[in-house]
Coordinates of C-alpha atoms in Angstrom, one line a residue:
M1281 CA 112.4 77.4 105.6
I1282 CA 108.7 78.1 105.6
K1283 CA 106.8 75.2 107.2
M1284 CA 103.8 73.8 105.2
T1285 CA 101.6 74.5 108.2
K1286 CA 102.4 78.2 107.9
K1287 CA 101.5 78.9 104.4
T1288 CA 100.2 82.3 105.4
F1289 CA 101.1 85.7 103.9
K1290 CA 100.4 89.4 104.1
T1291 CA 100.5 91.9 101.3
I1292 CA 101.8 95.5 101.8
T1293 CA 101.4 98.0 99.0
F1294 CA 103.1 101.4 98.6
G1295 CA 102.3 103.9 95.9
C1296 CA 99.7 104.2 93.1
K1297 CA 96.5 102.4 92.1
V1298 CA 98.4 100.3 89.6
N1299 CA 100.5 98.9 92.4
F1300 CA 97.4 98.0 94.3
Y1301 CA 96.0 96.1 91.3
E1302 CA 99.3 94.2 90.8
T1303 CA 99.4 93.3 94.5
E1304 CA 95.8 92.0 94.3
A1305 CA 96.7 89.8 91.3
V1306 CA 99.5 88.2 93.3
R1307 CA 97.3 87.8 96.3
E1308 CA 94.6 86.0 94.4
A1309 CA 97.2 83.7 92.7
L1310 CA 98.6 82.7 96.1
E1311 CA 95.2 82.0 97.5
R1312 CA 94.4 79.8 94.5
M1313 CA 97.5 77.8 95.5
G1314 CA 96.2 77.3 99.0
Y1315 CA 98.0 80.1 100.8
I1316 CA 96.0 82.0 103.4
H1317 CA 96.0 85.8 103.6
T1318 CA 96.3 87.1 107.2
E1319 CA 97.1 90.3 109.0
E1320 CA 98.5 88.5 112.1
N1321 CA 102.0 87.0 112.1
P1322 CA 102.2 85.8 108.5
A1323 CA 105.1 83.5 107.4
I1324 CA 105.5 85.5 104.2
Y1325 CA 105.4 89.2 103.5
V1326 CA 104.8 90.4 99.9
L1327 CA 105.8 94.1 99.6
N1328 CA 105.0 96.1 96.4
T1329 CA 107.3 99.1 96.4
C1330 CA 107.2 102.7 95.1
A1331 CA 110.0 104.9 93.8
V1332 CA 108.1 108.0 92.7
T1333 CA 109.9 110.1 95.4
A1334 CA 112.7 109.6 97.8
T1335 CA 110.2 109.8 100.6
A1336 CA 108.3 106.8 99.1
E1337 CA 111.6 104.9 99.0
R1338 CA 112.3 105.7 102.6
K1339 CA 108.9 104.5 103.7
C1340 CA 109.5 101.2 101.8
L1341 CA 112.9 100.6 103.4
T1342 CA 111.6 101.6 106.9
R1343 CA 108.8 99.0 106.6
I1344 CA 111.1 96.3 105.4
H1345 CA 113.6 96.9 108.3
D1346 CA 110.7 97.0 110.8
I1347 CA 109.5 93.6 109.6
V1348 CA 113.0 92.1 109.6
R1349 CA 113.4 93.4 113.2
D1350 CA 110.0 92.3 114.5
H1351 CA 109.6 89.1 112.6
P1352 CA 113.1 87.7 112.0
N1353 CA 111.8 84.3 110.9
A1354 CA 109.5 85.7 108.2
T1355 CA 110.3 85.4 104.5
L1356 CA 110.1 88.7 102.5
V1357 CA 109.2 89.1 98.8
I1358 CA 109.9 92.4 97.2
M1359 CA 108.5 93.7 93.9
G1360 CA 107.7 97.0 92.1
C1361 CA 109.3 100.2 91.1
F1362 CA 111.8 100.6 93.9
S1363 CA 113.2 97.1 93.5
Q1364 CA 113.4 97.7 89.8
L1365 CA 115.4 100.9 90.4
S1366 CA 117.6 99.8 93.3
Y1367 CA 117.4 96.0 93.7
S1368 CA 121.0 95.8 95.1
K1369 CA 119.7 97.4 98.3
F1370 CA 117.9 94.1 99.1
K1371 CA 120.7 91.7 98.4
E1372 CA 122.2 91.8 101.9
I1373 CA 119.0 91.2 103.8
P1374 CA 118.9 87.4 104.3
Q1375 CA 115.1 87.3 105.0
I1376 CA 114.5 88.6 101.5
K1377 CA 114.2 85.5 99.3
I1378 CA 112.5 86.9 96.2
V1379 CA 113.0 90.2 94.4
V1380 CA 111.4 91.1 91.1
G1381 CA 111.0 94.6 89.5
T1382 CA 108.2 95.7 87.3
E1383 CA 108.2 92.5 85.2
G1384 CA 107.9 88.9 86.3
R1385 CA 105.2 89.4 89.0
I1386 CA 103.3 86.6 87.4
D1387 CA 106.0 84.2 88.5
I1388 CA 106.0 85.3 92.2
P1389 CA 103.5 82.6 93.4
A1390 CA 105.5 79.8 91.8
N1391 CA 108.7 81.1 93.3
I1392 CA 107.2 81.4 96.8
E1393 CA 106.2 77.8 96.5
K1394 CA 109.8 76.9 95.8
A1395 CA 110.9 78.9 98.8
V1396 CA 108.5 76.8 101.0
F1397 CA 110.4 73.6 100.2
D1398 CA 114.0 75.0 99.8
P1399 CA 115.5 77.1 102.6
D1400 CA 118.4 78.1 100.3
F1401 CA 116.1 79.3 97.5
H1402 CA 116.7 82.8 96.3
Y1403 CA 115.2 84.5 93.2
F1404 CA 116.5 87.9 92.1
Q1405 CA 115.2 88.8 88.7
I1406 CA 115.5 92.4 87.5
A1407 CA 115.2 93.1 83.7
K1408 CA 118.0 95.3 82.5
N1409 CA 116.1 97.0 79.6
T1410 CA 112.6 98.1 80.6
R1411 CA 111.9 99.4 77.1
T1412 CA 111.5 95.8 75.8
F1413 CA 108.8 95.0 78.3
F1414 CA 105.5 93.4 77.0
Y1415 CA 102.2 93.9 78.8
E1416 CA 102.2 91.4 81.7
P1417 CA 98.8 89.5 81.7
L1418 CA 97.8 89.9 85.4
I1419 CA 94.1 89.1 86.2
I1420 CA 91.9 89.7 89.2
Q1421 CA 88.4 88.5 90.1
N1422 CA 87.9 90.2 93.5
F1423 CA 89.6 92.9 95.5
Y1424 CA 90.7 93.0 99.1
T1425 CA 88.7 96.1 99.9
E1426 CA 85.5 94.3 98.9
S1427 CA 83.7 97.4 97.7
R1428 CA 86.0 99.2 95.2
A1429 CA 88.1 97.4 92.7
Y1430 CA 90.9 98.7 90.4
V1431 CA 91.1 97.6 86.8
K1432 CA 94.5 98.1 85.1
I1433 CA 94.3 98.8 81.4
Q1434 CA 97.8 100.0 80.6
D1435 CA 101.4 100.1 81.8
G1436 CA 104.5 102.2 81.2
C1437 CA 104.9 105.7 79.9
D1438 CA 106.4 107.4 76.8
G1439 CA 106.1 110.9 78.3
F1440 CA 109.5 111.3 79.9
C1441 CA 108.6 114.3 82.0
T1442 CA 112.0 115.6 83.3
F1443 CA 111.1 115.0 86.9
C1444 CA 109.8 111.4 86.6
V1445 CA 111.6 108.1 87.0
I1446 CA 108.6 106.0 86.0
P1447 CA 109.4 105.6 82.3
F1448 CA 112.8 104.2 83.3
V1449 CA 111.4 101.6 85.8
R1450 CA 108.1 100.8 84.1
G1451 CA 109.2 100.9 80.5
K1452 CA 107.4 102.0 77.3
S1453 CA 103.7 102.4 77.2
R1454 CA 101.8 99.2 76.4
C1455 CA 98.1 98.5 76.6
R1456 CA 96.0 95.5 77.6
N1457 CA 93.8 93.7 75.2
R1458 CA 90.2 95.1 75.4
V1459 CA 88.7 91.6 75.6
S1460 CA 90.6 90.9 78.8
I1461 CA 89.7 94.2 80.3
L1462 CA 86.0 93.9 79.6
R1463 CA 85.9 90.3 80.8
E1464 CA 87.5 91.4 84.1
V1465 CA 84.9 94.2 84.5
Q1466 CA 82.1 91.8 83.9
T1467 CA 83.5 89.4 86.5
L1468 CA 83.8 92.2 89.1
V1469 CA 80.3 93.4 88.5
R1470 CA 79.1 89.8 88.7
N1471 CA 81.0 89.5 92.0
N1472 CA 78.9 92.5 93.4
F1473 CA 81.5 95.3 93.2
H1474 CA 79.8 98.6 93.1
E1475 CA 82.7 100.8 92.1
I1476 CA 85.5 100.2 89.6
V1477 CA 88.5 102.5 89.2
I1478 CA 90.1 102.4 85.7
T1479 CA 93.8 102.8 86.1
G1480 CA 97.2 102.7 84.4
I1481 CA 100.5 104.6 84.4
D1482 CA 99.3 106.7 81.5
T1483 CA 95.7 105.6 81.5
D1484 CA 94.1 107.8 78.9
C1485 CA 96.6 107.0 76.2
Y1486 CA 94.9 103.6 75.9
V1487 CA 94.6 102.0 72.4
D1488 CA 93.6 98.3 72.0
P1489 CA 96.8 96.5 70.8
D1490 CA 94.6 94.4 68.4
N1491 CA 92.6 97.3 67.0
P1492 CA 94.3 100.8 66.7
T1493 CA 91.0 102.5 66.1
Y1494 CA 89.6 101.4 69.5
N1495 CA 90.7 104.2 71.9
F1496 CA 90.2 105.2 75.5
V1497 CA 86.7 106.6 74.9
E1498 CA 85.6 103.4 73.0
L1499 CA 86.8 101.3 76.0
L1500 CA 84.9 103.6 78.4
K1501 CA 81.7 103.2 76.4
D1502 CA 81.9 99.4 76.6
I1503 CA 82.6 99.5 80.3
D1504 CA 79.7 101.9 80.7
D1505 CA 77.4 99.4 79.0
I1506 CA 78.5 96.6 81.3
C1507 CA 78.3 98.6 84.5
G1508 CA 75.1 100.6 83.8
T1509 CA 73.6 102.0 87.0
D1510 CA 74.6 99.0 89.2
C1511 CA 78.3 99.8 89.4
R1512 CA 79.9 103.3 89.2
V1513 CA 83.1 103.8 87.4
R1514 CA 85.9 106.2 88.3
I1515 CA 88.8 107.3 86.0
S1516 CA 92.0 107.4 88.0
S1517 CA 93.5 110.3 86.0
I1518 CA 93.3 112.1 82.6
E1519 CA 95.9 114.4 81.0
P1520 CA 94.8 117.9 80.2
T1521 CA 95.8 117.5 76.5
R1522 CA 93.6 114.4 76.1
V1523 CA 90.2 115.9 77.2
S1524 CA 88.7 115.6 73.7
D1525 CA 85.2 116.7 72.7
E1526 CA 84.4 113.0 72.3
F1527 CA 85.4 112.4 75.9
L1528 CA 83.4 115.3 77.2
E1529 CA 80.3 114.2 75.3
F1530 CA 80.7 110.7 76.7
M1531 CA 81.1 112.0 80.2
K1532 CA 77.9 114.0 79.9
N1533 CA 75.8 111.1 78.9
S1534 CA 77.4 108.2 80.8
K1535 CA 75.3 106.0 83.1
S1536 CA 78.2 104.9 85.3
I1537 CA 81.1 107.3 85.1
V1538 CA 81.2 109.5 88.2
P1539 CA 81.5 113.3 87.9
H1540 CA 85.0 113.4 89.4
I1541 CA 88.1 114.0 87.3
H1542 CA 91.7 114.0 88.5
L1543 CA 93.5 116.4 86.2
P1544 CA 97.2 116.8 86.9
L1545 CA 98.5 120.4 86.9
Q1546 CA 102.1 119.9 88.3
S1547 CA 102.7 123.7 88.0
G1548 CA 100.9 126.9 87.1
S1549 CA 104.0 128.5 85.7
D1550 CA 104.5 128.2 82.0
Q1551 CA 108.3 128.4 82.5
I1552 CA 108.3 125.5 84.9
L1553 CA 105.8 123.4 82.8
K1554 CA 108.2 123.8 79.9
A1555 CA 111.2 122.7 82.0
M1556 CA 109.2 119.8 83.3
R1557 CA 108.5 118.8 79.6
R1558 CA 104.7 118.8 80.2
R1559 CA 102.8 119.1 77.0
Y1560 CA 100.5 122.1 77.9
D1561 CA 100.7 125.6 79.3
S1562 CA 98.6 127.3 81.9
K1563 CA 96.2 128.7 79.2
L1564 CA 95.5 125.2 77.8
Y1565 CA 95.0 123.8 81.3
M1566 CA 92.5 126.5 82.3
N1567 CA 90.7 126.1 79.0
T1568 CA 90.4 122.4 79.7
V1569 CA 89.0 123.1 83.1
R1570 CA 86.4 125.5 81.6
R1571 CA 85.3 123.0 79.0
L1572 CA 84.9 120.3 81.6
K1573 CA 82.9 122.5 83.9
E1574 CA 80.6 123.7 81.1
K1575 CA 79.9 120.2 80.0
I1576 CA 79.6 118.6 83.5
P1577 CA 78.2 121.3 85.8
N1578 CA 78.4 119.2 89.0
L1579 CA 82.0 118.1 88.3
A1580 CA 84.5 117.8 91.1
L1581 CA 88.2 118.2 90.2
S1582 CA 91.4 117.1 92.0
T1583 CA 95.0 117.5 90.9
D1584 CA 98.7 116.9 91.5
V1585 CA 101.2 119.7 92.1
I1586 CA 105.0 119.6 92.4
V1587 CA 106.5 122.5 94.4
G1588 CA 110.2 123.3 94.6
F1589 CA 111.0 122.1 91.1
P1590 CA 114.5 123.3 90.0
G1591 CA 114.4 127.0 89.1
E1592 CA 110.9 127.6 90.6
S1593 CA 110.9 131.2 91.7
E1594 CA 108.4 132.7 94.2
E1595 CA 106.6 134.2 91.3
D1596 CA 106.4 130.7 89.6
F1597 CA 104.9 129.3 92.8
Q1598 CA 102.5 132.2 93.1
N1599 CA 101.2 131.4 89.6
T1600 CA 100.6 127.8 90.7
Y1601 CA 98.8 129.0 93.9
D1602 CA 96.6 131.4 92.0
I1603 CA 95.5 128.8 89.4
C1604 CA 94.7 126.3 92.2
K1605 CA 92.6 128.9 93.9
E1606 CA 90.9 129.9 90.7
V1607 CA 90.0 126.3 89.7
E1608 CA 88.7 125.5 93.2
F1609 CA 89.9 121.9 93.4
M1610 CA 88.2 119.7 95.9
K1611 CA 91.7 118.1 96.6
I1612 CA 95.2 119.1 95.8
H1613 CA 97.9 116.4 96.1
V1614 CA 101.0 118.3 96.9
F1615 CA 104.5 116.9 96.4
P1616 CA 107.8 118.7 97.3
Y1617 CA 110.1 118.1 94.3
S1618 CA 112.4 115.0 94.8
P1619 CA 115.4 114.5 92.6
R1620 CA 115.2 111.1 90.9
P1621 CA 117.9 108.9 89.3
F1622 CA 118.3 109.1 85.5
T1623 CA 116.0 112.2 85.2
P1624 CA 117.1 115.4 83.5
A1625 CA 115.6 117.5 86.4
G1626 CA 117.8 115.6 88.9
K1627 CA 120.9 117.0 87.1
M1628 CA 119.6 120.6 86.8
K1629 CA 121.9 123.1 88.6
N1630 CA 119.3 125.4 90.0
Q1631 CA 117.9 123.0 92.7
I1632 CA 115.6 124.6 95.3
N1633 CA 116.5 124.5 99.0
G1634 CA 114.4 121.8 100.7
N1635 CA 113.2 124.2 103.4
I1636 CA 111.8 126.5 100.7
A1637 CA 110.1 123.6 98.9
H1638 CA 108.5 122.3 102.1
D1639 CA 107.3 125.8 103.0
R1640 CA 105.6 126.1 99.7
A1641 CA 104.1 122.7 100.1
K1642 CA 102.6 123.8 103.5
R1643 CA 101.1 126.8 101.9
L1644 CA 99.5 124.8 99.1
I1645 CA 98.2 122.1 101.5
A1646 CA 96.6 124.9 103.6
L1647 CA 94.9 126.1 100.4
S1648 CA 93.8 122.6 99.6
N1649 CA 92.2 122.2 103.0
E1650 CA 90.4 125.5 102.6
E1651 CA 89.1 124.6 99.1
A1652 CA 88.0 121.2 100.3
E1653 CA 85.9 122.8 103.0
K1654 CA 84.5 125.3 100.5
Y1655 CA 83.5 122.5 98.2
K1656 CA 81.7 120.6 101.0
E1657 CA 79.9 123.8 102.0
S1658 CA 78.9 124.4 98.3
I1659 CA 77.1 121.0 98.1
K1660 CA 75.3 121.3 101.5
G1661 CA 71.7 120.3 101.1
Q1662 CA 72.3 118.5 97.8
E1663 CA 71.6 114.8 97.3
R1664 CA 74.5 112.4 96.8
T1665 CA 74.9 108.7 96.6
V1666 CA 77.4 107.2 99.1
L1667 CA 79.0 103.8 98.7
F1668 CA 79.9 102.6 102.2
E1669 CA 83.2 100.7 102.7
S1670 CA 84.0 100.2 106.3
K1671 CA 82.9 100.8 109.9
D1672 CA 85.2 102.6 112.4
K1673 CA 85.6 101.7 116.1
N1674 CA 83.0 104.3 117.1
G1675 CA 80.3 102.7 115.1
Y1676 CA 80.3 105.0 112.1
W1677 CA 80.1 103.6 108.6
Q1678 CA 82.4 105.5 106.2
G1679 CA 82.2 105.8 102.5
Y1680 CA 82.5 108.2 99.5
T1681 CA 80.1 110.1 97.3
E1682 CA 80.2 109.9 93.5
D1683 CA 82.3 113.1 93.6
Y1684 CA 84.7 111.6 96.2
V1685 CA 83.6 113.4 99.2
P1686 CA 84.0 111.4 102.4
Y1687 CA 80.8 110.7 104.3
K1688 CA 80.0 108.8 107.5
I1689 CA 76.8 107.8 109.4
K1690 CA 76.2 105.9 112.6
S1691 CA 74.2 102.7 112.1
D1692 CA 73.9 99.3 113.6
E1693 CA 73.0 97.9 110.1
N1694 CA 75.6 96.3 107.9
L1695 CA 76.2 98.9 105.3
K1696 CA 79.3 97.5 103.7
N1697 CA 79.2 97.7 99.9
V1698 CA 75.8 99.4 100.1
F1699 CA 74.6 102.5 98.1
M1700 CA 72.6 105.0 100.1
K1701 CA 71.1 108.3 99.0
V1702 CA 72.0 111.0 101.5
R1703 CA 71.5 114.7 101.9
M1704 CA 74.8 116.5 102.3

């Protein structure tokens, strides 16, 4: 039983930006009920889990077991994709009192309150059919980082890429009402946030559920009007097939959208892209890159790549490597392929040896590091605007430029949440 004098909690988040948003919504709801967020010996741990890879699952389980071992009297609350996928893994751990999946997060604070008063209270609620999910109306007013806030506009996915478990655990694509989104952006700007990241599971498929003609670009235009030059806006990701002329024209003229695009590649091999059920080939991808760079000359690009997908030959991998080198990404997020439950790729016969996949990952990570240094070298002497976020133990303030290059400066001033023009 949690004593009333110990209504303290800590949130731990694994995975994507959507997870961080959902954790923040739960955190704020608990604080409105009188709970105190703390990093030191909380009575309650709220963990938002990830299932995108087997490695992500292992990290979640390791952290849970560490907490149970080191804090045996703590109460654990588990939510997110991993609990939606494998909730039975948590049933035998007595410290875990509440488990929800990717629906029902809005009820977590009320159920924690019940656990405070009833030592025998348990709440395990996992929806069996994720395709029937509606958009869950979570809301935030602040963000724990205090300088950058995420705004979730969409959930779920209808893509069903053959490697991805997310459509099975998050359900069908569904979008948030634009009025709610814009109101939240206004609140965050009013609360002195200087960067907002627009995020979702399939962010750029956005269509207002109340007005089917109001699309992603229309939403960005309204957000741009709210943020102006006082708050910069970052788009978490956009699919290569959805970079329309309308989007490019908006990016070129926007007041607040930063010149940084995350454009998932996944593979540079047309054969592998087809097997992945991606909706583009390497030619379309490179054409999209060309159009972006022509319209936005100072654009920085980052990407995701999966190596070791079933059937990936050395030639397939080399095609991926060559495209990554040609594009000159400022950052490549590299993932060795991980078989996932329910996915077609997980059942494919031509699985790649893990050692081969990890060797390819190392080679691509080495290229990513080289390209990152080349990008930094290419912008030396140029002016950038840094938003400072935190100070390290050596007295350096750390932040990011608009094109997401890390920057630090030693200063005795309080630079938290401050914009500063710098020479790179």
